[in-house]
Amino acid sequence: MDLKERLSGDLQNKEHPSFNNFNTQNQQNWEDPSMLDYSTRIEPPHFLGFNQSSQTQPSNNQIKVPGQDGPVNETLQANKVQEWDPSAMLNNLSFLEQKIHQLQDLVHLIVGRRGQVLGRPDEVVAQQQQLITADLTSIIVQLISTAGSLLPSVKHTLSAATPSIGQFGQFGGVVFPPGQGMNGGVQPQNASASKVSEQPNTVDVSSNSGNEQNHIIEEHDMKDEEDAEDGENLLPGTYEILQLEKEEILAPHTHFCTICGKGFKRDANLRMHMRGHGDEYKTPAALAKPHKESSSEPTLIKRYSCPYAGCKRNKDHKKFQPLKTILCVKNHYKRTHCDKSYTCSRCNTKKFSVIADLKTHEKHCGKDKWLCSCGTTFSRKDKLFGHIALFQGHTPAIPLDENKGSIGTSDRADSNQAANKVGSMNFNFSNNVSGESGVQSSMDVKGSVDDPAGFFSPLNFDTCNFGGFHEFPRPPFDDSESSFSFILSGSCNYTQKSGEE
Amino acid sequence: MKKQKQECFGGFFNPFDLLSEEIIFMILDLLNHNPLDRKSFSLACKSLYATESKHRRTLKPLRQEHLPSVLSRYPNITHLDLTLCSRLTDTSLSIISNVCAPNLRSIDFSRSRLFSTSGLLGLAINCKNLVEIDLSNATDLKDSAMAAVAEAKNLEKLCLARCKSITDMGVGCIAVGCRNLRFICLKWCLGVGDLGVGLIAVKCKLIRHLDLSYLPVTNKCLSSILKLQHLEDLVLEGCFGIDDDNLAVLEPGCKSLKSLDVSTCQNISHCGLSSLINGAEGLQQLTLAHGSPVTSCLADCLKKLSLLQSVKLDGCVITYDGLKNIGNWCASLRELSLSKCSGVTDEGLSSVVTKHKDLRKLDITCCRKITDVSIAQITNSCTSLTSLRMESCTLVPREAFVLIGQRCCLLEELDLTDNESFLFAGLKSISRCSKLASLKLGICLNITDEGLIHIGKGCSKLLELDLYRCAEITDLGISAIAQGCPGLEMINTAYCKDITDRSLLAVSKCSRLKTFESRGCSLITSLGLTAIAVGCKELTKLDIKKCHNIDDAGMLPLAHFSQNLRQINLSHSSVTDVGLLSLASISCLQNITILHLEGLSPSGVAAALLACGGLTKVKLQAAFRWLLPHRLFEHLEARGCMFQWRDKVLQVELDPKCWKLQLEDPMP
């Protein structure tokens, strides 16, 4: 929100009349208290196309619609009336038309101004994109909500509406086929959305022209938001997406000396190296960290996409979640899409593709000595005892003893419930798995010794989504599903010590 | 044994046919005093043998070798006491678990070693009705053994004292496995901490008795412990990790608590204590021994406990205000122990006893500041005292003792050890306590035969008499006691140097005698010992150290008649190889001390040690360690015998008065 306000403020400084108008309107809206709680006022059925689950348990859903304009409020309020109201619809449509015309004018204006601002074309273009993005977002949201009011009776409205969204998208010069993107975002959820209803969902509906992107809908599970890499929860379109090629990612060096060609992992090292090539590289300016420009002009935040098609971190993915830095990209790509070539020398079972992961593991390898009869291992004794106190029939397993009996006594109902939970969680992240129980046992539950949230990190789910899961054999216990599944609902710090993975 | 059956009725009519089995069972119920009685009963005839076999419920086997035959003879055993089998292999355990499987309810391993996890597992799985296991002192048992014990799902009572090798994991297994546990003792299980104890409290909701003495537990586990609905007895002795911090935040709980022991917990002051007992209105017993000073605050926080009956403050520092506030409690105490408390004065003690008139037991051992004022006050208000212990109350004058006998006629236990001023007049008055069962007069140097004659006349129910170093005593006094107190079970005449065989002859009439101690009575001979051996068949403990005139001639009748002897001290006597070897015929002999025996040769010692199969503890001169082959000791240790090597030089016996002076010398 700050960003947007600042953007609009910047634009105001340009003293363009039409911008002015727009901005004042915008700011009023932010101050409008009714905006703050609009999400509660929105009736879920309007977003049926995006999330059917909301229909079954509306109270569980929180729907955010950021990037609004004032009139949306009215529209939304109008939409609160459940009945199909033709006159309201007409109002909405005419308002939309007006809005689109405004936007058209704006784009015209930008096209006209393009020749004048030669000095720093990038920033200006970025600002313009930003502005159009915001406008288009509001238009699309309105359109959708308008269409949504029809949905209880007419289910196919959405598919009819989708191309029009695509048209809006084209205003901003969309690179990717917009219609496809929309559909990709919408349809799979409809397929089995009813399963989602078990958890509260936070649905970010932020639609915009999205010059280079098609992730119109972001659907997060609550747990997923805890993931460190996505903590900021950026609005789509407020950042620039870069995608490195596979070769680039896997290259050992990213910085090369222009004189001798030597490669370096860090640019600082390269700069140190450059000093040897002559005095001109020894000046403070040459040694200073590059790209440190004056931040008076807002630069678009950079985010990264994984080049692996179908990956959730790939920008084509319907629930795309960008990666924050190049390092994240590298680690993600290696962890998820590469062979695990580093084997732990201690246990000879754990394999890693990132050497740092191996080192972290080796520090703790063999220390997970606290074992429950259900096969779960714990690095800390108190965690094991908490686990045992929680579940009936689980006992501490004494090492040296071959696992004798006493598993499978766990409460059936309990574990079944937990299993369902896993199922729905899986669904949230990956439609292709859709709660299939077999996946539960093969899920990668590595790491996360000290970070409970780590277990739910998208990385792990990615692993199981993309063919990785066949690498992980099932745990040795026969009823691993039940014994494993309660872990999710139980205490968090553990690792599944079984077989490989 | 079976061959000895008697065919007294010629086979045509057996009057025992008229006796139903139930009647014989009732007779057997009463045959409890001497284990040999039952033996002779069962040896009388075949039918009595069979009846006795059917009747017996408890069994205390001497050797594990006999277990198979003994167990098959007694099929109805419910309680198996294996404390005499110091060596107990898994094979024996598997025999037990197979033979006694349906009936066995209780088993005691507290002195046994060598068994392992697999034996315990078989026992736990086969004996479904097992409710009680005592595994104390099994220091080498590990968590896996606990996992095996946890298979005994019906277990209600489990004692794990001094199982040092078990950890939270083992206790966790038990907590999960034995859900019906009511009694658990984890004393000195140093590997067990908050987590294990906490899990016990979470999983075993029926716990009534919880002993956590000397465990490294902290406040963390207390909250779950105090939530136990049925907890009655909580022992936190020596839990140094528990302190006042956080105790205050404990929710009021544990209404069922009846007994609390927080002795030696120096970190618990009155604040912590008051939050511990918060809500426990039914508290009856409280032990605060060796804890924080008993001040008025501490006494105040116990004021409201209306059901309090017994308080033990042994070894605490007590202020006058503290004692005064104890007098203000709303409960009327039955039992108060102030032994070794510094700060107990006449005023303080008087204010306590004037309020608590119902006091039954009072312990003021080593309250060295009290005088006749206190005694007068105690005897005046607490006339129903049954037990008074006042060892080493040195300031009490001789006149005060007369009051005890005059006013407290219900006394059953009186400890007057080390009260030098105690005199003949005192004993005369004490002889009025006709219920007296235990009288301790050790180091009362001034008492004479006359006093003992009075005791012998008045206290016919005397069971224990301690005359340690009462040097004035002669045969006359002892004979009077032996005549007047036929039920005597313990007598200590150590260093009563004037005692001769006549005393022993008199004492031998006390057929119940179990413990006889006559150290340093150099006048007694083998003849007197023979009389004791013949007359006192139940003798279990004998100490004849420094009785120079006792030789092998005394050992032979002892070996023949005293078949119940467990413990013997022969140091400084004239016993030789022959006498020692003859003792091997006493099958239950466990503990012998043979120091400074001049007539003992290495080979004689070796032969005797090998012959006594049931030995568990031997005190030997260190020289034998090098004189005898090492393999011999290895063999004996493997049989379950422990050796204690002593290398003290012979000390010349001092004059009794001199000895007292020397004893007091190092003291300030």
Coordinates of N, CA and C in Angstrom, one line a residue, chain B residues 414-570:
Chain B
L414 N 11.0 -46.1 74.7 CA 11.7 -45.1 75.4 C 13.2 -45.2 75.1
D415 N 13.7 -44.1 74.6 CA 15.1 -44.1 74.2 C 15.8 -43.0 75.1
L416 N 16.7 -43.6 76.0 CA 17.4 -42.7 77.0 C 18.9 -42.8 76.8
T417 N 19.3 -43.3 75.6 CA 20.7 -43.4 75.3 C 21.5 -42.2 75.6
D418 N 22.6 -42.4 76.2 CA 23.6 -41.3 76.5 C 23.0 -40.2 77.4
N419 N 22.3 -40.7 78.4 CA 21.9 -39.7 79.4 C 22.6 -40.1 80.7
E420 N 23.7 -39.6 81.0 CA 24.6 -40.1 82.0 C 24.0 -40.0 83.4
S421 N 23.1 -38.9 83.5 CA 22.6 -38.7 84.8 C 21.4 -39.7 85.2
F422 N 21.1 -40.5 84.2 CA 20.0 -41.4 84.4 C 20.4 -42.4 85.5
L423 N 19.5 -42.6 86.4 CA 19.9 -43.4 87.6 C 18.9 -44.4 88.0
F424 N 19.2 -45.1 89.0 CA 18.4 -46.1 89.5 C 16.9 -45.7 89.8
A425 N 16.8 -44.5 90.4 CA 15.5 -44.0 90.7 C 14.6 -43.8 89.4
G426 N 15.3 -43.4 88.4 CA 14.6 -43.2 87.1 C 14.0 -44.6 86.6
L427 N 14.9 -45.6 86.7 CA 14.5 -46.9 86.2 C 13.3 -47.5 87.0
K428 N 13.4 -47.2 88.3 CA 12.3 -47.7 89.2 C 11.0 -47.1 88.8
S429 N 11.0 -45.8 88.5 CA 9.7 -45.2 88.1 C 9.3 -45.7 86.7
I430 N 10.3 -45.9 85.8 CA 9.9 -46.3 84.5 C 9.4 -47.7 84.5
S431 N 9.7 -48.5 85.5 CA 9.1 -49.8 85.5 C 7.6 -49.8 85.7
R432 N 7.1 -48.6 85.9 CA 5.6 -48.5 86.0 C 5.0 -48.5 84.6
C433 N 5.8 -48.3 83.6 CA 5.2 -48.3 82.2 C 5.1 -49.8 81.8
S434 N 4.0 -50.4 82.1 CA 3.9 -51.8 81.9 C 3.8 -52.2 80.4
K435 N 3.5 -51.2 79.5 CA 3.5 -51.5 78.1 C 4.8 -51.4 77.4
L436 N 5.8 -51.0 78.1 CA 7.1 -50.7 77.5 C 7.6 -51.9 76.7
A437 N 7.9 -51.7 75.4 CA 8.4 -52.7 74.5 C 9.8 -52.5 74.2
S438 N 10.2 -51.3 74.1 CA 11.6 -51.0 73.7 C 12.2 -50.0 74.7
L439 N 13.3 -50.4 75.2 CA 14.0 -49.5 76.2 C 15.5 -49.5 75.8
K440 N 15.9 -48.3 75.6 CA 17.3 -48.1 75.2 C 18.1 -47.3 76.2
L441 N 19.0 -47.9 76.8 CA 19.8 -47.3 77.9 C 21.3 -47.3 77.6
G442 N 21.6 -47.3 76.4 CA 23.0 -47.3 76.0 C 23.7 -46.1 76.6
I443 N 25.0 -46.4 77.0 CA 25.8 -45.3 77.6 C 25.2 -44.6 78.7
C444 N 24.3 -45.2 79.4 CA 23.8 -44.7 80.7 C 24.7 -45.3 81.7
L445 N 25.9 -44.7 82.0 CA 26.9 -45.4 82.7 C 26.6 -45.8 84.1
N446 N 25.6 -45.1 84.6 CA 25.3 -45.2 86.0 C 24.2 -46.2 86.4
I447 N 23.6 -46.8 85.5 CA 22.5 -47.7 85.9 C 23.1 -49.0 86.5
T448 N 22.3 -49.6 87.4 CA 22.8 -50.7 88.1 C 21.8 -51.9 88.0
D449 N 22.2 -53.0 88.6 CA 21.4 -54.2 88.6 C 20.0 -53.9 89.2
E450 N 20.0 -53.1 90.3 CA 18.8 -52.9 91.0 C 17.7 -52.3 90.0
G451 N 18.1 -51.3 89.2 CA 17.2 -50.7 88.3 C 16.6 -51.8 87.3
L452 N 17.5 -52.6 86.8 CA 17.1 -53.6 85.9 C 16.1 -54.6 86.5
I453 N 16.4 -54.9 87.8 CA 15.5 -55.8 88.5 C 14.0 -55.2 88.5
H454 N 14.0 -53.9 88.7 CA 12.7 -53.3 88.7 C 12.0 -53.4 87.3
I455 N 12.8 -53.1 86.3 CA 12.3 -53.2 84.9 C 11.8 -54.6 84.7
G456 N 12.6 -55.6 85.1 CA 12.2 -57.0 84.9 C 10.9 -57.3 85.6
K457 N 10.7 -56.7 86.7 CA 9.4 -56.9 87.4 C 8.2 -56.2 86.8
G458 N 8.5 -55.0 86.3 CA 7.4 -54.2 85.8 C 7.0 -54.3 84.3
C459 N 8.1 -54.4 83.5 CA 7.8 -54.4 82.1 C 7.9 -55.7 81.5
S460 N 6.9 -56.5 81.6 CA 6.9 -57.9 81.1 C 6.8 -58.0 79.6
K461 N 6.4 -56.9 79.0 CA 6.2 -56.9 77.5 C 7.5 -56.5 76.8
L462 N 8.5 -56.3 77.5 CA 9.7 -55.7 76.8 C 10.2 -56.7 75.7
L463 N 10.4 -56.1 74.6 CA 11.0 -56.8 73.4 C 12.4 -56.5 73.1
E464 N 12.8 -55.2 73.4 CA 14.1 -54.8 73.0 C 14.7 -54.1 74.2
L465 N 16.0 -54.5 74.5 CA 16.7 -53.8 75.6 C 18.1 -53.5 75.2
D466 N 18.5 -52.3 75.3 CA 19.8 -51.9 74.9 C 20.6 -51.5 76.1
L467 N 21.6 -52.2 76.4 CA 22.4 -51.9 77.6 C 23.9 -51.6 77.2
Y468 N 24.1 -51.1 76.0 CA 25.4 -50.9 75.5 C 26.2 -50.0 76.5
R469 N 27.3 -50.6 76.8 CA 28.3 -49.9 77.7 C 27.7 -49.5 79.1
C470 N 26.7 -50.3 79.6 CA 26.3 -50.0 80.9 C 27.2 -50.9 81.8
A471 N 28.3 -50.4 82.2 CA 29.4 -51.2 82.7 C 29.1 -51.7 84.1
E472 N 28.1 -51.1 84.8 CA 27.8 -51.6 86.1 C 27.0 -52.8 86.2
I473 N 26.4 -53.2 85.1 CA 25.5 -54.3 85.1 C 26.2 -55.6 85.3
T474 N 25.6 -56.5 86.0 CA 26.1 -57.8 86.2 C 25.1 -58.9 85.9
D475 N 25.4 -60.1 86.1 CA 24.5 -61.3 85.8 C 23.2 -61.1 86.5
L476 N 23.2 -60.5 87.7 CA 22.0 -60.3 88.4 C 20.9 -59.6 87.6
G477 N 21.3 -58.5 87.1 CA 20.3 -57.6 86.4 C 19.8 -58.4 85.1
I478 N 20.8 -58.9 84.4 CA 20.4 -59.6 83.1 C 19.4 -60.8 83.4
S479 N 19.7 -61.5 84.5 CA 18.9 -62.7 84.9 C 17.5 -62.2 85.2
A480 N 17.4 -61.1 85.9 CA 16.1 -60.5 86.3 C 15.3 -60.2 85.0
I481 N 16.0 -59.5 84.1 CA 15.3 -59.1 82.8 C 14.8 -60.4 82.1
A482 N 15.7 -61.4 82.0 CA 15.4 -62.6 81.2 C 14.2 -63.3 81.9
Q483 N 14.2 -63.3 83.2 CA 13.0 -63.9 83.9 C 11.8 -63.1 83.7
G484 N 11.9 -61.8 83.8 CA 10.6 -61.0 83.8 C 10.1 -60.7 82.4
C485 N 11.0 -60.8 81.4 CA 10.6 -60.4 80.0 C 10.8 -61.6 79.1
P486 N 9.9 -62.6 79.2 CA 10.2 -63.8 78.4 C 10.1 -63.6 76.9
G487 N 9.4 -62.5 76.5 CA 9.3 -62.3 75.1 C 10.4 -61.5 74.4
L488 N 11.5 -61.3 75.1 CA 12.6 -60.5 74.7 C 13.1 -61.0 73.3
E489 N 13.2 -60.0 72.4 CA 13.7 -60.4 71.0 C 15.1 -59.9 70.8
M490 N 15.4 -58.8 71.4 CA 16.7 -58.2 71.2 C 17.4 -57.8 72.5
I491 N 18.6 -58.2 72.7 CA 19.3 -57.6 73.9 C 20.7 -57.3 73.5
N492 N 21.1 -56.2 73.9 CA 22.5 -55.7 73.6 C 23.2 -55.5 75.0
T493 N 24.2 -56.4 75.2 CA 25.0 -56.2 76.5 C 26.4 -55.9 76.1
A494 N 26.6 -55.2 75.0 CA 28.0 -55.0 74.6 C 28.8 -54.2 75.7
Y495 N 29.9 -54.6 75.9 CA 30.9 -54.0 76.8 C 30.3 -53.9 78.3
C496 N 29.3 -54.7 78.6 CA 29.0 -54.9 80.0 C 30.0 -56.0 80.5
K497 N 31.1 -55.6 80.9 CA 32.3 -56.5 81.0 C 32.2 -57.5 82.1
D498 N 31.2 -57.3 83.0 CA 31.1 -58.2 84.1 C 30.1 -59.4 83.9
I499 N 29.6 -59.4 82.7 CA 28.6 -60.5 82.4 C 29.3 -61.8 82.2
T500 N 28.7 -62.8 82.7 CA 29.3 -64.2 82.5 C 28.3 -65.1 81.9
D501 N 28.7 -66.4 81.8 CA 27.8 -67.4 81.2 C 26.4 -67.5 81.9
R502 N 26.4 -67.1 83.2 CA 25.1 -67.2 83.9 C 24.1 -66.3 83.2
S503 N 24.5 -65.1 82.8 CA 23.5 -64.3 82.1 C 23.1 -64.9 80.8
L504 N 24.0 -65.5 80.1 CA 23.6 -66.2 78.8 C 22.7 -67.4 79.1
L505 N 22.9 -68.1 80.1 CA 22.0 -69.2 80.5 C 20.6 -68.7 80.7
A506 N 20.6 -67.5 81.4 CA 19.3 -66.9 81.7 C 18.6 -66.4 80.4
V507 N 19.4 -65.8 79.6 CA 18.8 -65.2 78.4 C 18.3 -66.3 77.5
S508 N 19.0 -67.5 77.5 CA 18.6 -68.6 76.6 C 17.2 -69.0 76.9
K509 N 16.6 -68.6 78.0 CA 15.2 -69.0 78.3 C 14.2 -68.1 77.4
C510 N 14.7 -67.0 76.9 CA 13.9 -66.2 76.0 C 13.9 -66.8 74.7
S511 N 12.9 -67.6 74.4 CA 13.0 -68.4 73.2 C 12.8 -67.6 71.9
R512 N 12.2 -66.4 72.1 CA 12.0 -65.6 70.9 C 13.2 -64.8 70.5
L513 N 14.3 -64.8 71.2 CA 15.4 -64.0 71.0 C 15.9 -64.0 69.5
K514 N 16.0 -62.9 69.0 CA 16.5 -62.9 67.6 C 17.9 -62.2 67.4
T515 N 18.1 -61.3 68.3 CA 19.4 -60.6 68.2 C 20.1 -60.6 69.5
F516 N 21.3 -61.1 69.5 CA 22.0 -61.1 70.7 C 23.4 -60.4 70.4
E517 N 23.7 -59.4 71.2 CA 24.9 -58.7 71.0 C 25.7 -58.6 72.3
S518 N 26.9 -59.1 72.4 CA 27.6 -59.1 73.6 C 29.1 -58.8 73.3
R519 N 29.3 -57.8 72.6 CA 30.7 -57.4 72.3 C 31.5 -57.1 73.6
G520 N 32.7 -57.5 73.5 CA 33.6 -57.2 74.6 C 33.3 -57.7 75.9
C521 N 32.4 -58.8 76.0 CA 32.1 -59.4 77.3 C 33.1 -60.6 77.4
S522 N 34.3 -60.3 77.9 CA 35.3 -61.3 77.8 C 35.2 -62.4 78.7
L523 N 34.2 -62.3 79.6 CA 34.0 -63.5 80.6 C 33.1 -64.6 80.0
I524 N 32.4 -64.3 79.0 CA 31.5 -65.3 78.5 C 32.3 -66.3 77.7
T525 N 31.8 -67.6 77.7 CA 32.5 -68.7 77.1 C 31.6 -69.4 76.1
S526 N 32.2 -70.4 75.5 CA 31.4 -71.2 74.6 C 30.3 -71.9 75.2
L527 N 30.4 -72.1 76.5 CA 29.3 -72.8 77.2 C 28.0 -72.0 77.2
G528 N 28.2 -70.7 77.5 CA 27.0 -69.8 77.5 C 26.5 -69.7 76.1
L529 N 27.3 -69.6 75.1 CA 26.9 -69.5 73.7 C 26.1 -70.7 73.3
T530 N 26.6 -71.9 73.8 CA 25.8 -73.1 73.5 C 24.4 -73.1 74.1
A531 N 24.3 -72.5 75.3 CA 23.0 -72.4 75.9 C 22.1 -71.5 75.0
I532 N 22.6 -70.4 74.6 CA 21.9 -69.5 73.7 C 21.4 -70.2 72.4
A533 N 22.4 -71.0 71.8 CA 22.1 -71.6 70.6 C 21.0 -72.7 70.8
V534 N 21.1 -73.4 71.9 CA 20.1 -74.4 72.1 C 18.7 -73.8 72.4
G535 N 18.7 -72.7 73.3 CA 17.5 -72.1 73.7 C 16.8 -71.2 72.7
C536 N 17.6 -70.5 72.0 CA 17.0 -69.4 71.1 C 17.1 -69.9 69.7
K537 N 16.1 -70.6 69.3 CA 16.2 -71.2 67.9 C 16.0 -70.1 66.8
E538 N 15.4 -69.0 67.2 CA 15.1 -68.0 66.2 C 16.2 -67.0 66.0
L539 N 17.3 -67.2 66.7 CA 18.4 -66.3 66.6 C 18.8 -66.0 65.2
T540 N 18.8 -64.8 64.8 CA 19.2 -64.4 63.4 C 20.5 -63.6 63.4
K541 N 20.7 -62.8 64.5 CA 21.9 -62.0 64.5 C 22.7 -62.2 65.8
L542 N 24.0 -62.4 65.6 CA 24.8 -62.7 66.8 C 26.1 -61.9 66.6
D543 N 26.4 -61.2 67.7 CA 27.7 -60.4 67.7 C 28.5 -60.8 68.9
I544 N 29.6 -61.6 68.7 CA 30.4 -61.9 69.8 C 31.8 -61.4 69.6
K545 N 31.9 -60.3 69.1 CA 33.2 -59.7 68.8 C 33.9 -59.4 70.2
K546 N 35.2 -59.7 70.2 CA 36.0 -59.5 71.4 C 35.6 -60.3 72.6
C547 N 34.9 -61.4 72.3 CA 34.7 -62.4 73.4 C 35.8 -63.4 73.3
H548 N 36.9 -63.2 74.0 CA 38.1 -64.0 73.7 C 37.9 -65.4 74.1
N549 N 37.0 -65.7 75.0 CA 36.8 -67.0 75.5 C 35.9 -67.9 74.7
I550 N 35.4 -67.4 73.7 CA 34.5 -68.2 72.8 C 35.4 -68.8 71.7
D551 N 35.3 -70.1 71.6 CA 36.1 -70.8 70.6 C 35.3 -71.8 69.8
D552 N 35.9 -72.7 69.1 CA 35.2 -73.6 68.2 C 34.1 -74.4 69.0
A553 N 34.3 -74.7 70.3 CA 33.3 -75.4 71.0 C 32.0 -74.7 71.0
G554 N 32.0 -73.4 70.9 CA 30.7 -72.7 70.9 C 30.1 -72.7 69.5
M555 N 31.0 -72.8 68.5 CA 30.5 -72.8 67.1 C 29.7 -74.0 66.7
L556 N 30.2 -75.1 67.2 CA 29.6 -76.4 66.8 C 28.1 -76.5 67.1
P557 N 27.7 -76.2 68.4 CA 26.3 -76.2 68.7 C 25.5 -75.1 68.0
L558 N 26.2 -74.0 67.8 CA 25.6 -72.9 67.0 C 25.2 -73.4 65.6
A559 N 26.2 -74.0 65.0 CA 26.0 -74.5 63.6 C 24.8 -75.5 63.6
H560 N 24.7 -76.2 64.7 CA 23.7 -77.3 64.7 C 22.3 -76.8 65.0
F561 N 22.2 -75.9 66.0 CA 20.9 -75.5 66.4 C 20.3 -74.2 65.8
S562 N 21.2 -73.2 65.6 CA 20.7 -71.9 65.1 C 20.6 -71.9 63.6
Q563 N 19.6 -72.6 63.1 CA 19.4 -72.7 61.7 C 18.9 -71.4 61.0
N564 N 18.5 -70.5 61.8 CA 18.0 -69.2 61.3 C 19.0 -68.1 61.3
L565 N 20.2 -68.4 61.7 CA 21.2 -67.4 61.8 C 21.6 -66.7 60.4
R566 N 21.5 -65.4 60.4 CA 21.8 -64.7 59.1 C 23.1 -64.0 59.2
Q567 N 23.4 -63.5 60.4 CA 24.6 -62.6 60.5 C 25.4 -62.9 61.8
I568 N 26.7 -63.0 61.6 CA 27.5 -63.3 62.8 C 28.8 -62.5 62.7
N569 N 29.2 -62.0 63.9 CA 30.5 -61.3 63.9 C 31.4 -62.0 64.9
L570 N 32.5 -62.6 64.4 CA 33.4 -63.4 65.2 C 34.7 -62.7 65.5

